Amino acid sequence: MTKWVYNFGAGQNDGRAEMRNLLGGKGANLAEMASIGLPVPPGFTISTDLCTAFYKNDRRYPDDLDDQVLEALARIETAVGLKFGDAQNPLLVSVRSGARVSMPGMMDTVLNLGLNDETVKGLATASGDARFAWDSYRRFIQMFGSVVLGVDHHRFEEIIDQAKIDADVIEDTALTAHQWEEVVEAYQALVLNETGKPFPQSPHEQLWSAIGAVFGSWMNTRAITYRRLHDIPADWGTAVNVQAMVFGNRGTDCATGVCFTRDPSTGEDIFYGEFLVNAQGEDVVAGIRTPQPLSKLRAKPGEISMEEALPEAYAELLKVRETLETHYKDMQDIEFTVQSNVLYMLQTRSGKRTAAAGLRIAVEMAEGGLIGRSEALMRINPASLDQLLHPMLDPDAKRTLISRGLPASPGAASGIVVFSADEAEMRAQKGEGVILVRVETSPEDIHGMHAARGILTTRGGMTSHAAVVARGMGRPCVSGAGGIAVDYGSQTLSAGGRMVRSGEVITIDGATGEIFLGYVAMIEPKVSGHFGTMMEWADDVRTMAVRANAETPLDAETAKRFGAEGIGLCRTEHMFFDPSRIGAMRQMIMANDMDGRRTALAKLLPFQRDDFIALFRIMAGKPVTIRLLDPPLHEFLPHGEHELMEVAAAIGVDMATMTQRAADLSEANPMLGHRGCRLGITYPEIYEMQARAIFEAALAVAEETGAAPVPEIMIPLVGSKRELEITRAQVDRMAKEVFAAAGKTLEYQVGTMIELPRAALLADQIAEQADFFSFGTNDLTQTVFGLSRDDAGKFLPKYVESGIFEKDPFISLDRDGVGLLVKMAVEKGRATKGKIKLGICGEHGGDPASITFCQEVGLDYISCSPYRVPVARLAAAQAAIGTRSDRTA
Ligand code: ADP
Ligand code: MG
Ligand code: MG
């Protein structure tokens, strides 16, 4: 015989919290609460297995179910001393659905089942309260009528509304027994009229119909859609709970309420909830009457708290709260009912909370000794920290949605619309808040993106240029808002029939991808004390260092504030795009010979040196990895006649030569072309200038602060040992020159980025020339997959959707392919040089799943964008805990 039915309450608990798959969350926790001595009205749960069996068997119940239900029902009868269907004093029950995970779309609960035209009179006599009995009956007909028989619930409400008008009262509770009796009559007429059958009078028929309706609701359209959207398998099934009723609607010493054991929005350790006197079930959330606060402290003038109205039950509830938290070791969301001053528990589950509340609760529970620090660390989803580091829209603020795009970089921002990077910068300098709106962005827009409060693009995905750069800068960004048409010519954007001109205000929410008209009120982020505490704990357990990818002083400051332990990637090319330098840069590129290049580079040297001085100062004593020039030269080419003429004049050549030179430099496939160390080898003077700037800057800061920085010079796009050997020799030579001139020396390192498959394959050889490896997993992913990130948007989403790729490999490191190469390079690198320093500086350095991988292969550090540093610190701690054997300490 299969066991389908599990008892709970009144001393017999067949279930436990861990059995939620079989009993559903509600059933499992009712049994758990009862087993730890909390007052739970007795009942039973029909398992989710039965639901599955029911559907396998053409919607028929197994033969042995009937007996098991009857037996369990008899047990309830004995426990409460009442009989189901008894005309004098009937047992009433609730029938409640409950799947593994709470699931909208499932059948609503039916309360007071077992009432009919006879038993209602018995209930009236036995309770001595006819109003209560008829109120219960009409509630039952209404719930059963709408959820089991399918009569529109509005039709019932119309009848009550009319009854209140006739009786000239406002509150439901003011209707008398007789008036409720009339409502019941009208309800029954409605049911007869709508269903063609009288309201079922047999309690057993009522029970089986309600049970059938719960199982039937598992396959209704709403539930199926919800499951599809949330990847819930159909064979999980739902359970059904049948439970003896307790009555919160039996007078002024009765009540019903819902609460959280701590404040779910702030996490404060304070009872947070609402209740209603003389009410039942969902009245609290239904908005019929205004619910009252639980604690006196929270009561506003005119409100009567539960603490005052029902002091005994409130005291019980406080004890229950303590018991529940001690037992579940987490904040709980509970439902309760008070009948004649006695408290009953009807539900508990772990409470949903904001990111801020989650953090505070975990920290305070660990401080209070309820859970260990590791457990506290493990409870926080690192990605949720993102929410705490950016301003958010005030949830109560009014807003007008105009369109939607992808949530590319979190945070909200309001500002005036501008359509070019230059205008963004110009207006920002005047103190205006701007939102940069582009069809898409390119490296030349960086200054405008930096100046903007937020970025909106109409094309490109979550890994488009705009998205990646915005995340790096911590700018809110909505990308790929295809519903918006941008017209640069008329300086307008239009969406859904609305037009916004340049200079008008919009608000974007990078966490949801929404775009609103005008200003929307915001809440500033608070990096509270709990946040700091959690970060300290994370730092104590993690074994990988966390650095930031940063090149501007602002980014470096931000990174340091968020706890970065150095810079893992300073991309020097960004330093050349600055308007004051791009001219010299262009002159360098367009020069025909080495002398011309040297002249132009000499102009750039002081700029570079100052950049590095600023970084070294901020990162005093911490490691700073500087990547020498990487992008293909053509990215710096002058555009259009005007710029070409400017450069021609500056270096003294004619336009024909200039145009020819530009044509010579253009490439069919620049990302696989003349870039990285290939530039360093063909134009050695570029890397020499950069190396000089680095060493001079380091010496200057050592002199100034007494704390010598340790520059780590990184050569990009190396594919063979020889390339590194040649470029390294240039750097070493510059070091010698600079040190000789200064009469001082410094410690420094030279290493390489591992971003080509060949470099990974031959890492043992390359390691002979490298002091460190930094895995450039953006390029490595591109080259391993043979896939260009900028073009991937056209098909990658489809790949992810149809499961060809589990995740976007640019967001989460591809363990199987790219990861294999990383692992191989780690092993080969260490085989050659045991102490070689290993890190990662791709976008993956800020992705928790990829961070776990980095821990597993044994990297020394991870580096990510400044705003992701806290996320990475926590993720690294979790990865360290995950690989430890003692997880509870
Ligand atoms: P949901 O999953 O929508 O919360 P529930 O089954 O928890 O549905 O029940 C709806 C309401 O009915 C809740 O307020 C619950 O506390 C109340 N309720 C359920 N069973 C009983 C019962 N046996 N006695 C009194 N109230 C009940
Ligand atoms: Mg509930
Ligand atoms: Mg690269």
mmCIF file of C-alpha atoms and ligand atoms in Angstrom, residues 627 630 675 716-717 753 755 776 778-779, ligand 3:
data_model
loop_
_atom_site.group_PDB
_atom_site.id
_atom_site.type_symbol
_atom_site.label_atom_id
_atom_site.label_comp_id
_atom_site.label_asym_id
_atom_site.label_seq_id
_atom_site.Cartn_x
_atom_site.Cartn_y
_atom_site.Cartn_z
ATOM 1 C CA ARG A 627 48.727 46.657 -19.843
ATOM 2 C CA ASP A 630 46.560 46.822 -27.095
ATOM 3 C CA ARG A 675 47.367 44.931 -32.270
ATOM 4 C CA PRO A 716 48.955 41.851 -24.403
ATOM 5 C CA LEU A 717 48.129 39.292 -27.091
ATOM 6 C CA MET A 753 47.989 38.308 -20.684
ATOM 7 C CA GLU A 755 44.234 35.522 -24.165
ATOM 8 C CA GLY A 776 42.222 37.878 -20.442
ATOM 9 C CA ASN A 778 37.201 38.236 -22.917
ATOM 10 C CA ASP A 779 39.593 37.749 -25.813
HETATM 11 MG MG MG B 3 42.500 41.419 -24.792
#
